[in-house]
XYZ file of C-alpha atoms in Angstrom:
786
model
C 89.273 15.683 24.246
C 88.121 18.552 26.715
C 85.905 18.308 29.389
C 83.889 21.196 28.295
C 82.050 21.662 25.099
C 81.318 25.114 24.384
C 78.768 25.620 21.462
C 78.242 29.268 19.911
C 76.752 30.067 16.349
C 79.450 31.643 14.764
C 83.445 30.811 14.231
C 84.287 34.640 14.877
C 82.447 34.279 18.175
C 84.083 31.102 18.752
C 87.549 32.610 18.192
C 87.165 35.217 20.809
C 85.301 33.108 23.558
C 88.364 30.753 23.257
C 90.946 33.231 24.492
C 88.979 33.908 28.002
C 88.432 30.046 28.508
C 91.081 27.490 29.607
C 92.538 24.363 28.053
C 89.639 22.410 29.559
C 87.128 24.233 27.391
C 86.700 23.191 23.690
C 84.883 25.991 21.779
C 82.914 24.893 18.648
C 80.724 26.627 16.219
C 77.307 25.730 14.641
C 77.480 27.896 11.772
C 74.018 29.449 12.770
C 70.898 27.407 12.392
C 71.455 23.830 12.213
C 67.787 22.804 11.316
C 65.039 24.731 9.465
C 61.288 23.601 8.623
C 61.533 21.087 5.526
C 61.513 22.815 1.970
C 59.258 20.518 0.220
C 55.418 21.673 1.332
C 54.581 23.738 4.216
C 56.777 22.049 6.865
C 53.903 21.978 9.182
C 52.193 19.357 10.740
C 48.274 20.519 10.881
C 46.914 17.936 12.280
C 48.789 17.821 15.340
C 49.026 21.644 16.426
C 50.959 23.300 13.708
C 54.073 21.511 14.893
C 57.207 22.372 12.756
C 58.597 19.568 10.802
C 62.844 20.437 11.042
C 65.203 18.907 8.923
C 69.296 19.203 9.263
C 70.178 21.682 6.468
C 72.445 19.717 3.712
C 75.353 22.413 4.552
C 75.343 21.423 8.212
C 75.202 17.571 8.136
C 79.086 17.333 8.687
C 78.843 20.063 11.478
C 76.363 18.231 13.206
C 78.149 15.089 13.227
C 81.351 16.676 14.404
C 79.301 18.262 17.257
C 77.770 15.155 18.070
C 81.005 13.483 18.584
C 82.542 16.171 20.730
C 79.226 16.109 22.648
C 79.699 12.664 23.161
C 83.076 12.805 24.538
C 82.500 15.859 26.778
C 81.409 15.787 30.318
C 79.450 19.292 30.112
C 77.906 20.683 27.250
C 77.583 24.465 27.457
C 75.112 26.046 24.680
C 76.554 30.008 24.371
C 74.420 30.971 21.446
C 73.078 34.597 21.295
C 70.692 35.753 24.208
C 67.888 36.586 22.061
C 64.725 34.192 20.637
C 66.961 32.901 17.556
C 69.935 32.419 19.724
C 67.762 30.526 22.131
C 66.242 28.596 19.304
C 69.243 27.662 18.044
C 70.430 26.320 21.686
C 66.989 24.144 21.555
C 67.657 22.912 18.046
C 71.210 21.792 19.093
C 69.975 20.044 22.696
C 67.168 18.331 20.272
C 69.284 17.116 17.400
C 72.099 16.260 19.498
C 70.248 14.301 21.873
C 71.938 16.353 24.834
C 71.496 14.531 28.111
C 69.906 17.421 30.203
C 71.907 16.635 33.444
C 75.019 17.659 31.771
C 73.848 20.231 29.461
C 74.079 24.129 30.190
C 72.465 27.201 28.757
C 74.460 30.272 29.451
C 73.900 33.965 27.974
C 75.827 37.043 28.042
C 75.318 40.437 26.237
C 79.379 41.021 25.423
C 81.993 38.782 24.817
C 84.561 39.952 27.722
C 86.308 37.589 30.129
C 84.003 38.918 33.039
C 80.889 38.131 31.179
C 82.057 34.850 29.869
C 83.226 33.363 33.558
C 80.052 35.249 34.891
C 77.684 33.320 32.656
C 79.578 30.151 33.472
C 79.003 30.554 37.159
C 75.426 31.064 36.644
C 73.707 28.573 33.975
C 70.301 27.855 33.409
C 68.294 25.634 31.255
C 66.855 26.237 28.098
C 64.118 28.750 27.863
C 60.932 26.970 26.108
C 58.778 30.124 26.092
C 61.449 31.992 23.962
C 61.897 29.359 21.802
C 58.214 29.047 21.278
C 57.983 32.608 20.220
C 60.448 32.301 17.862
C 58.775 28.885 16.423
C 55.389 30.780 16.397
C 56.882 33.769 14.176
C 58.776 30.803 11.789
C 55.709 28.971 11.158
C 53.146 31.899 10.730
C 56.060 33.567 8.270
C 55.665 30.342 6.490
C 51.863 29.920 6.331
C 51.750 33.637 5.330
C 54.319 33.523 2.440
C 53.230 30.050 1.085
C 49.708 30.721 0.861
C 49.823 34.274 -0.626
C 52.722 33.882 -2.698
C 50.666 31.283 -5.184
C 48.028 33.639 -5.335
C 50.075 36.423 -6.431
C 51.664 34.196 -9.334
C 47.826 33.330 -10.520
C 46.746 36.614 -10.133
C 49.461 39.138 -11.084
C 52.797 37.489 -12.458
C 55.264 34.567 -11.902
C 58.334 34.828 -9.093
C 56.158 36.939 -6.868
C 56.275 36.590 -3.128
C 54.512 38.173 -0.270
C 55.233 38.228 3.532
C 53.616 39.139 6.778
C 56.172 42.223 7.671
C 57.627 42.770 4.192
C 54.566 43.359 2.612
C 53.110 45.921 5.225
C 56.728 47.577 4.651
C 56.206 47.813 1.074
C 52.902 49.189 1.876
C 54.293 52.142 3.733
C 56.570 53.097 0.889
C 53.598 52.924 -1.806
C 51.385 54.927 0.395
C 53.832 57.516 0.749
C 54.435 57.731 -2.745
C 50.466 58.272 -3.728
C 50.536 60.950 -1.123
C 53.560 62.743 -3.048
C 51.594 62.101 -6.527
C 48.661 63.410 -4.980
C 50.253 66.627 -3.412
C 49.537 70.171 -4.995
C 52.497 72.433 -4.267
C 51.600 75.872 -3.676
C 53.933 78.930 -3.433
C 53.706 81.453 -0.954
C 56.062 84.660 -0.062
C 58.590 84.964 2.891
C 60.143 88.514 3.752
C 63.659 88.578 5.131
C 65.749 91.858 6.114
C 69.222 92.600 6.868
C 69.744 95.337 9.319
C 72.560 97.491 10.630
C 72.998 97.520 14.383
C 75.971 99.935 14.343
C 78.624 98.246 11.944
C 77.384 94.829 12.613
C 74.771 93.023 10.410
C 71.700 91.374 11.887
C 69.514 89.059 9.818
C 66.018 88.879 10.546
C 62.711 87.872 8.748
C 59.052 88.105 9.214
C 57.452 84.904 10.923
C 54.511 84.945 8.761
C 54.149 83.585 5.165
C 52.404 85.764 2.582
C 49.812 84.140 0.651
C 50.237 86.339 -2.428
C 53.147 88.193 -4.459
C 50.777 91.064 -3.829
C 50.739 91.251 -0.113
C 54.604 90.359 -0.012
C 55.224 93.528 -2.173
C 52.978 95.537 -0.253
C 54.902 95.035 3.050
C 57.962 95.937 1.238
C 56.340 99.119 -0.247
C 55.693 100.289 3.220
C 59.353 99.070 4.462
C 60.680 101.483 1.936
C 59.592 104.761 4.280
C 59.731 102.788 7.355
C 61.654 102.946 10.717
C 62.775 100.051 12.363
C 62.789 99.910 16.040
C 63.993 97.316 18.761
C 60.958 96.690 20.724
C 62.368 93.798 22.889
C 65.295 91.870 23.534
C 64.366 88.652 25.370
C 67.285 86.361 26.684
C 66.662 82.995 28.003
C 69.012 80.164 29.587
C 68.409 77.001 27.758
C 69.886 73.479 27.911
C 70.269 70.671 25.692
C 70.758 67.190 26.930
C 72.057 64.020 25.346
C 70.195 61.239 23.849
C 69.930 57.984 25.124
C 72.788 55.222 24.260
C 71.828 53.209 20.832
C 69.190 50.692 20.226
C 69.174 48.171 17.349
C 66.939 51.009 15.344
C 68.338 54.097 16.575
C 72.231 52.691 15.852
C 70.746 51.926 12.081
C 69.445 55.438 11.600
C 72.131 57.390 13.206
C 74.839 55.032 10.981
C 72.813 55.833 7.800
C 72.648 59.534 8.738
C 76.135 60.192 9.504
C 78.165 57.326 8.025
C 75.550 56.653 5.021
C 75.709 53.127 5.880
C 72.738 50.921 4.980
C 70.597 48.914 7.732
C 72.009 45.733 6.557
C 75.488 47.004 6.353
C 75.231 48.677 9.861
C 74.007 45.118 11.313
C 76.830 43.344 9.579
C 79.747 45.552 10.805
C 78.134 45.364 14.474
C 77.828 41.851 14.592
C 81.664 41.504 13.526
C 82.403 44.166 16.702
C 80.356 42.213 18.839
C 82.010 38.779 17.876
C 85.350 40.541 18.342
C 84.702 41.590 22.070
C 84.498 45.250 20.996
C 80.545 46.119 21.973
C 78.033 44.402 23.664
C 75.052 42.469 21.758
C 73.827 44.319 18.847
C 70.147 43.475 18.725
C 68.265 44.997 21.624
C 65.329 47.116 22.105
C 66.980 48.617 25.538
C 68.732 51.948 26.279
C 69.460 50.981 29.756
C 73.283 50.592 30.988
C 74.326 48.311 33.582
C 76.032 49.603 36.952
C 79.342 48.367 35.613
C 79.064 50.271 32.599
C 78.099 53.511 34.167
C 80.830 53.324 36.527
C 83.179 52.582 33.605
C 82.058 55.290 31.507
C 82.286 57.917 34.627
C 86.164 56.723 34.980
C 86.551 57.715 31.238
C 84.932 61.207 31.376
C 86.653 61.940 34.308
C 90.122 61.006 32.818
C 89.475 62.468 29.425
C 87.298 65.502 29.957
C 87.300 66.372 33.682
C 84.479 66.313 36.603
C 82.555 69.228 35.154
C 81.416 67.214 32.032
C 80.254 64.112 34.035
C 76.424 63.734 34.803
C 75.386 60.070 35.375
C 72.009 58.876 33.751
C 69.837 56.051 33.936
C 67.726 55.800 30.708
C 64.187 53.850 30.634
C 62.875 51.965 27.313
C 60.017 53.534 25.750
C 59.768 51.442 22.507
C 56.577 49.304 21.843
C 56.656 45.883 22.632
C 60.347 46.058 23.616
C 61.892 42.545 23.934
C 63.857 40.835 26.705
C 65.760 43.442 28.842
C 69.077 43.605 27.489
C 71.574 46.417 27.588
C 71.852 49.116 25.313
C 74.436 49.055 22.640
C 77.686 50.093 23.994
C 81.510 49.686 24.015
C 82.755 46.656 26.064
C 85.708 48.893 27.341
C 84.714 52.142 27.984
C 88.322 53.704 27.869
C 88.854 52.208 24.523
C 88.208 55.517 22.521
C 88.961 53.513 19.012
C 90.134 49.824 17.714
C 92.300 48.473 15.374
C 89.911 47.074 12.877
C 89.023 48.001 9.086
C 87.681 51.466 8.367
C 84.293 50.842 8.362
C 84.127 49.006 11.803
C 86.295 51.528 13.206
C 83.846 54.452 12.222
C 81.140 52.527 13.353
C 82.737 51.858 16.931
C 83.801 55.458 17.394
C 79.891 56.694 16.923
C 79.041 54.071 19.362
C 81.565 54.953 21.943
C 80.745 58.850 21.324
C 76.987 58.490 21.773
C 77.672 56.248 25.021
C 80.008 58.267 26.526
C 77.848 61.670 25.550
C 75.099 59.836 27.411
C 76.390 60.225 30.856
C 78.105 63.564 30.288
C 76.774 67.128 31.586
C 74.033 68.961 29.769
C 74.931 71.799 27.197
C 74.221 75.274 28.734
C 72.903 77.700 26.219
C 71.813 81.209 25.906
C 68.962 82.021 23.440
C 68.290 85.772 22.180
C 65.325 86.704 20.463
C 65.107 90.541 19.282
C 61.831 91.953 17.730
C 62.046 94.680 15.418
C 58.921 96.873 14.930
C 57.972 98.297 11.546
C 56.462 102.194 12.352
C 53.830 101.906 9.434
C 53.282 98.360 9.306
C 51.658 95.642 11.850
C 54.142 92.940 10.698
C 57.197 92.701 13.141
C 60.722 91.096 12.271
C 62.160 88.713 14.591
C 66.111 87.736 14.851
C 67.373 84.608 16.759
C 70.857 83.938 18.072
C 72.152 81.233 20.253
C 75.298 81.001 22.397
C 76.935 77.865 23.893
C 78.100 78.622 27.233
C 79.085 75.570 28.192
C 79.706 72.677 25.614
C 78.979 69.656 28.000
C 78.198 66.437 25.885
C 78.387 68.461 22.491
C 82.155 68.446 22.967
C 81.575 64.667 22.191
C 78.505 64.102 20.004
C 75.509 65.433 18.368
C 72.310 63.433 16.972
C 71.703 64.120 13.415
C 68.012 64.772 12.019
C 66.001 63.362 9.212
C 63.929 66.665 8.537
C 64.374 67.944 4.751
C 63.015 71.371 5.451
C 64.831 74.510 5.413
C 66.753 75.402 8.606
C 69.440 77.690 9.498
C 71.251 77.522 12.588
C 70.984 80.613 14.618
C 74.328 82.278 15.420
C 75.493 84.848 17.772
C 73.810 88.220 17.594
C 75.168 91.924 18.217
C 74.428 93.812 21.079
C 71.238 95.425 21.116
C 68.982 97.459 23.198
C 64.990 98.164 23.158
C 64.228 101.649 21.870
C 67.361 101.395 19.382
C 66.686 102.372 15.926
C 68.184 99.857 13.098
C 69.064 100.624 9.551
C 67.973 98.461 7.126
C 70.557 96.994 4.467
C 68.216 95.183 2.347
C 64.572 93.502 2.848
C 64.020 90.624 0.349
C 60.657 88.960 -0.399
C 61.442 85.486 -1.916
C 59.123 83.131 -3.386
C 58.555 79.736 -1.703
C 56.901 76.407 -1.930
C 54.970 74.050 0.418
C 57.187 70.823 0.596
C 55.771 67.423 -0.225
C 55.979 64.710 2.192
C 59.365 63.278 2.240
C 60.268 59.770 0.665
C 61.696 57.053 3.220
C 65.322 56.345 3.484
C 65.975 53.084 4.958
C 66.741 54.974 8.576
C 63.334 56.556 8.281
C 61.528 53.505 7.194
C 63.352 51.903 10.473
C 61.876 54.377 12.338
C 58.453 54.052 11.030
C 58.328 50.406 11.734
C 59.380 51.085 15.201
C 56.715 53.587 15.737
C 54.058 51.393 14.288
C 55.362 48.291 16.515
C 55.936 46.403 13.272
C 58.657 44.005 13.436
C 61.545 43.677 16.137
C 65.512 44.634 16.240
C 66.287 41.402 14.464
C 63.985 41.883 11.508
C 64.301 45.605 10.256
C 67.590 45.125 8.203
C 66.059 41.705 6.282
C 62.681 43.003 6.129
C 64.485 45.944 4.101
C 67.044 43.971 2.234
C 64.204 41.987 1.037
C 61.858 44.137 -0.376
C 64.711 45.882 -2.526
C 66.038 42.586 -3.693
C 62.769 41.346 -4.616
C 62.212 44.336 -6.919
C 59.365 45.877 -5.005
C 61.220 48.754 -3.711
C 64.170 50.716 -5.210
C 66.899 52.404 -3.655
C 68.296 55.168 -5.816
C 69.118 58.746 -6.466
C 66.935 60.528 -8.837
C 68.073 64.024 -10.301
C 65.626 67.194 -9.499
C 63.955 69.228 -11.633
C 64.746 73.171 -12.242
C 62.164 75.433 -11.099
C 61.947 79.145 -11.508
C 61.159 81.494 -8.310
C 60.450 85.020 -8.039
C 62.493 87.513 -5.653
C 61.976 91.088 -4.848
C 64.582 92.987 -3.133
C 64.242 96.473 -1.401
C 67.679 98.612 -1.476
C 68.077 102.202 -0.940
C 64.210 102.862 -1.206
C 64.079 101.008 -4.753
C 62.442 97.520 -5.280
C 63.939 95.465 -7.929
C 62.398 92.143 -9.350
C 64.252 89.207 -10.662
C 63.377 85.630 -11.601
C 65.828 83.091 -10.560
C 66.427 79.211 -10.804
C 66.550 76.399 -8.337
C 66.709 72.614 -8.252
C 63.848 70.964 -6.523
C 63.020 67.241 -6.000
C 66.263 65.812 -5.887
C 66.708 62.253 -3.951
C 69.528 60.672 -2.748
C 69.693 56.872 -1.436
C 65.511 57.145 -1.256
C 63.158 54.447 -1.525
C 60.645 54.443 -4.522
C 58.036 51.718 -4.924
C 58.281 49.891 -8.336
C 55.152 49.343 -10.521
C 54.992 45.637 -9.327
C 55.342 46.651 -5.723
C 52.312 49.064 -6.028
C 50.028 46.513 -7.697
C 50.993 43.707 -5.262
C 50.169 45.997 -2.596
C 46.938 47.185 -3.982
C 45.762 43.762 -4.655
C 46.906 42.329 -1.030
C 44.868 45.650 0.600
C 41.574 44.628 -1.399
C 41.763 40.894 -0.810
C 43.588 40.644 2.696
C 43.032 43.871 4.323
C 43.721 42.312 7.860
C 47.366 40.968 6.901
C 48.196 44.401 5.614
C 46.581 46.087 8.455
C 49.471 48.219 10.433
C 47.746 47.604 13.789
C 46.998 43.874 13.203
C 50.755 43.407 12.637
C 51.804 45.217 15.268
C 49.403 43.118 17.413
C 51.003 39.882 16.199
C 54.455 41.341 17.343
C 52.805 41.875 20.853
C 51.439 38.328 20.732
C 54.887 37.182 20.170
C 56.282 38.749 23.153
C 53.252 37.351 25.229
C 54.200 33.789 23.935
C 57.976 34.826 25.161
C 56.527 35.642 28.626
C 54.523 32.199 29.088
C 51.313 34.215 28.865
C 49.959 32.812 25.502
C 50.420 29.128 24.110
C 52.081 29.609 20.533
C 50.017 27.220 18.531
C 46.662 28.254 19.400
C 47.718 31.893 18.519
C 48.629 30.373 15.236
C 45.489 28.636 14.908
C 43.141 31.636 15.869
C 45.005 33.081 13.074
C 45.115 30.253 10.484
C 41.261 29.439 10.518
C 40.274 33.059 9.145
C 43.323 33.551 7.028
C 42.949 30.324 5.118
C 39.422 30.761 4.323
C 40.332 34.567 3.009
C 43.002 32.843 0.566
C 40.544 30.036 -0.804
C 37.980 33.046 -1.741
C 40.672 35.079 -3.225
C 41.770 32.469 -5.501
C 38.257 31.516 -6.786
C 36.876 34.933 -6.816
C 39.378 37.892 -7.338
C 40.426 39.087 -10.916
C 43.541 39.088 -12.333
C 45.520 42.187 -11.642
C 47.733 43.911 -14.563
C 47.283 47.209 -13.588
C 46.327 48.188 -17.339
C 45.794 51.559 -18.084
C 44.733 53.037 -21.779
C 46.618 56.038 -22.239
C 45.248 56.775 -25.694
C 45.716 56.257 -29.495
C 48.918 56.123 -31.360
C 48.735 58.670 -34.070
C 50.692 56.911 -36.616
C 48.764 53.219 -36.285
C 45.545 54.346 -34.691
C 45.858 51.717 -32.366
C 45.433 51.955 -28.520
C 48.396 52.770 -26.546
C 48.132 50.626 -23.115
C 50.524 50.490 -20.090
C 50.360 47.322 -17.948
C 52.643 44.705 -16.015
C 54.151 42.291 -18.355
C 56.176 38.964 -17.588
C 59.250 40.855 -16.831
C 57.719 43.912 -15.426
C 55.899 47.124 -16.372
C 55.635 47.873 -20.519
C 53.840 50.032 -22.803
C 52.157 48.279 -25.474
C 50.704 49.339 -28.826
C 47.706 47.320 -30.366
C 45.754 44.637 -28.814
C 46.988 41.018 -27.531
C 45.579 38.107 -29.585
C 44.665 40.245 -32.648
C 46.050 39.791 -36.225
C 48.849 41.613 -35.813
C 51.319 41.259 -33.092
C 51.472 44.536 -30.594
C 54.374 46.311 -30.125
C 56.140 46.591 -26.743
C 58.675 48.752 -24.752
C 59.704 48.514 -21.072
C 59.181 51.630 -19.020
C 62.308 53.346 -17.799
C 63.300 54.285 -14.496
C 61.246 56.727 -12.381
C 58.406 55.967 -14.947
C 55.381 54.680 -13.314
C 51.971 52.981 -14.843
C 49.998 55.344 -12.622
C 51.294 58.547 -14.313
C 53.156 57.756 -17.545
C 51.633 60.115 -20.385
C 50.577 59.105 -23.930
C 53.517 61.337 -25.244
C 56.074 59.621 -22.582
C 54.784 56.305 -23.552
C 55.345 56.680 -27.714
C 58.692 58.106 -27.121
C 59.576 54.536 -25.924
C 58.813 53.130 -29.093
C 61.569 55.307 -30.797
C 64.029 52.535 -29.404
C 66.199 51.064 -30.435
C 68.241 54.006 -31.991
C 70.762 54.653 -34.314
C 73.527 56.934 -33.134
C 75.927 56.549 -36.050
C 78.995 54.532 -36.899
C 82.402 53.721 -34.943
C 85.003 51.856 -36.497
C 82.746 51.018 -39.434
C 80.093 49.488 -37.490
C 76.640 50.680 -36.499
C 76.268 51.888 -32.853
C 72.708 51.288 -31.623
C 70.891 52.346 -28.387
C 68.345 50.512 -26.521
C 66.520 49.237 -23.440
C 66.599 45.464 -22.580
C 65.551 43.545 -19.684
C 68.495 44.665 -17.706
C 68.446 48.435 -18.532
C 69.511 50.738 -21.413
C 72.462 49.503 -23.041
C 74.584 50.499 -26.284
C 75.421 47.626 -29.027
C 78.091 47.699 -31.228
C 80.079 45.244 -33.140
C 77.843 42.478 -31.506
C 78.840 43.579 -27.727
C 76.762 45.237 -25.106
C 77.728 48.253 -22.995
C 75.617 49.176 -20.019
C 74.680 52.981 -19.681
C 75.737 54.414 -16.456
C 72.938 54.625 -14.127
C 71.632 58.252 -13.176
C 74.072 59.708 -15.698
C 72.955 58.372 -19.148
C 69.504 58.695 -20.956
C 68.733 56.263 -23.998
C 66.796 58.887 -25.490
C 69.415 61.717 -25.467
C 72.585 59.948 -25.351
C 75.189 61.000 -28.435
C 77.719 58.865 -30.464
C 80.392 60.597 -28.814
C 79.215 59.536 -25.384
C 78.593 56.046 -26.698
C 82.229 55.651 -28.025
C 83.163 57.023 -24.534
C 81.491 54.126 -22.772
C 82.953 51.429 -25.564
C 86.269 52.380 -24.805
C 85.866 52.316 -20.893
C 84.584 48.951 -21.124
C 87.463 47.817 -23.274
C 89.885 49.370 -20.629
C 88.496 47.695 -17.909
C 88.630 44.394 -19.779
C 91.960 44.965 -20.575
C 92.996 45.617 -17.114
C 91.017 42.853 -15.662
C 93.612 40.260 -15.749
C 96.334 41.059 -13.377
C 98.750 37.941 -13.896
C 98.260 34.437 -15.359
C 100.171 30.831 -14.750
C 101.458 28.673 -17.138
C 100.979 25.728 -14.736
C 97.218 26.375 -14.685
C 95.822 28.561 -17.360
C 92.188 28.338 -15.125
C 94.170 30.259 -12.388
C 94.020 34.177 -12.952
C 94.653 36.991 -10.580
C 92.012 39.254 -11.448
C 90.824 43.050 -10.749
C 87.144 43.255 -9.623
C 84.694 45.702 -8.487
C 85.743 45.386 -4.905
C 89.460 44.774 -5.689
C 91.949 42.128 -6.936
C 91.055 38.675 -6.053
C 92.095 34.821 -7.289
C 89.677 32.904 -9.772
C 90.162 29.177 -10.662
C 87.685 26.823 -12.357
C 84.821 29.143 -11.985
C 85.426 29.654 -8.260
C 86.581 33.021 -6.622
C 89.139 33.616 -3.547
C 89.931 36.586 -1.407
C 93.735 37.781 -1.407
C 95.044 38.898 1.971
C 95.247 42.229 2.434
C 99.290 41.826 3.076
C 99.607 40.286 -0.497
C 100.493 42.027 -3.204
C 98.395 40.699 -6.093
C 100.888 41.595 -8.875
C 103.885 39.569 -7.195
C 101.877 36.538 -6.258
C 103.604 33.057 -7.204
C 101.566 30.052 -8.348
C 102.568 28.385 -5.028
C 101.065 31.091 -3.076
C 97.953 31.090 -4.727
C 97.492 27.157 -4.321
C 98.386 27.777 -0.539
C 95.465 30.384 -0.249
C 93.213 28.353 -2.240
C 93.838 25.519 -0.029
C 93.364 27.915 3.174
C 90.065 29.192 2.100
C 88.864 25.717 1.106
C 89.156 24.349 4.737
C 87.461 27.260 6.411
C 84.539 27.606 3.990
C 81.028 26.314 5.093
C 80.157 22.865 3.469
C 77.991 24.198 0.866
C 81.022 26.072 -0.931
C 83.852 23.428 0.371
C 82.832 20.957 -2.427
C 83.166 23.610 -4.870
C 86.503 24.916 -3.698
C 88.145 21.641 -3.177
C 87.240 20.615 -6.596
C 88.968 23.946 -7.941
C 92.056 23.580 -5.145
C 92.703 19.675 -6.322
C 92.334 20.642 -10.204
C 95.275 22.947 -9.591
C 96.986 20.804 -7.533
C 96.774 18.253 -10.262
C 97.934 20.695 -12.547
C 100.863 21.806 -10.482
C 102.059 17.658 -10.076
C 101.413 17.292 -13.826
C 103.794 19.976 -14.826
C 106.606 18.616 -12.440
C 106.167 15.139 -13.906
């Protein structure tokens, strides 16, 4: 047994660290937290200062036993979990549960997994920081109290299986508030006037900066322009510079990966964790934009080698984010001279984004020249302006340019031809185009993270799980939606004549945007009415600040909990006794066929339309609301259309084809089998028999091609085609096929070997199931030989 035992929280991290430490070190993984609050009840001792009641998770029993055995045999135990509050809590739980002797226990931290960083950490150990542990415990206890007290109220007052959370409910409120802003927004039209002028043979595009509130005012200017002379009144050239943005923090990495790579927030964090554990980047949960002296020196060497001295301009950035946590470094490559890595395509793309952003932060400013030309109209007070921009020296732009979230119309300024004051220009065409005021944009995952950070809600470790939770629980929908066709008018002046035409454009199309569900809106309204403090943005941010103060040793954690809980619990009791059930019920009108009321409300499985009263002599008719329909905005006509389903489309293979909407969405039923309609493509109200047949045949083809290979030795073992590629399936358990294997050529023996290997490396929870499947396959193999 080795003299030194190093415990980390992930097997991938253990594998990387093992390379840097000698044979005297044994590196083991705890597979994350080994303990959590007991599941029965609150798991909190209210009589003794809200002390958490911890228990070792069932799936960690064997891991803990193994770590306990190794720790007893080792002379020194090194707790090397991550350097943030969660990592500190993991180290503390290990110390407590394994009953480690403080005299032979060391806590080490590092923000990158490199040989120098690991060896430096071993030379500078410390004790477990109980202030950081208490900050983590305070968050865990407070979130358990809020969740466990609010959720049962939602079950009683709205519908079963709902949940609430201190941060997640506030995040949903942001999305609900934005949706209501959009619903209340009244679009107004205005006109913009732009012209194309000739300076010699070169064309110059210019526009009138002001907006025209009416079509009449825009036409009046065009009429004046028909007989006007256009003169250059000024040419202003100004030098300008553009500076690089700071290296990545957790939130800016999530935002930029969303904009440039189309990654979700949780996907970005998963990939970043893999990069960190493989030793490619520094720790990925950080508020800091700071780079170490060593990192700046390394970036300097890389810039000089790749781009030359004129591109070098080293800088130090300071962190400005609200309530920044412990002083980590920014997210950067571990080795600046490594422009790319040998990894999966997604990991590679994210790494290259991090490398470019870090290197650009230490490069020279871009030098620009901006030109603004003002053009007078001889018989009008309005002026046209043309703008141009020339990059004189690209500087950091050679490597990287930050993306933007803005949805407004924008045109990048290009190069203008030479012009002089007093020069007469010829008008090629002048166009007055109807434009419209833009409603507030819906949140994307990236812009929601930015808003949460601006408000001080949550921390780097909570952004991704918060967004994943509200989407998974159905309070928020992340989806694409088609836009609507809108007509607009345009007047064009050419050769002294004005012509008019009406054009069409698509507006309001959404891609990967966050929409509140009806349930999300009802829950938000209920919580805002009865728990205004919990749903207040500034209060939620204040709680985060108190966690920071606990981490700094300035506040006693259980006193902070008590101050909150005494008031909160009274509010909970009052809501249970006095608040009314919330169904968001809304009467739309009367069904002309039956004369009965048509209402919309929250039903057992979500929002529904209903004809007739519940509890009457006749059973009411029900229909599920469709995608994009909200209880707040659906009309009587739209609700009545829902009752046209199920709809018979026709016959196929002498059997009826019916389209309808079920609990899991719209579908086609044929010959007793169900085929889902394509999301964002098919509408159950308009789908034709021809399209339904296409879907039926497409599903049949998928089912035919699903099975790649079967085995006579065991009928339950199959090589299958799945949504994410080929995989092995046996006795209800799935196994990954190695990248270097050809699925169709796998032998029975190779499949058994793959299953055995994955059984041995799986977490304990999966292990029993996988082992049973693998054992069954091995037994079948032996029986066949016999």
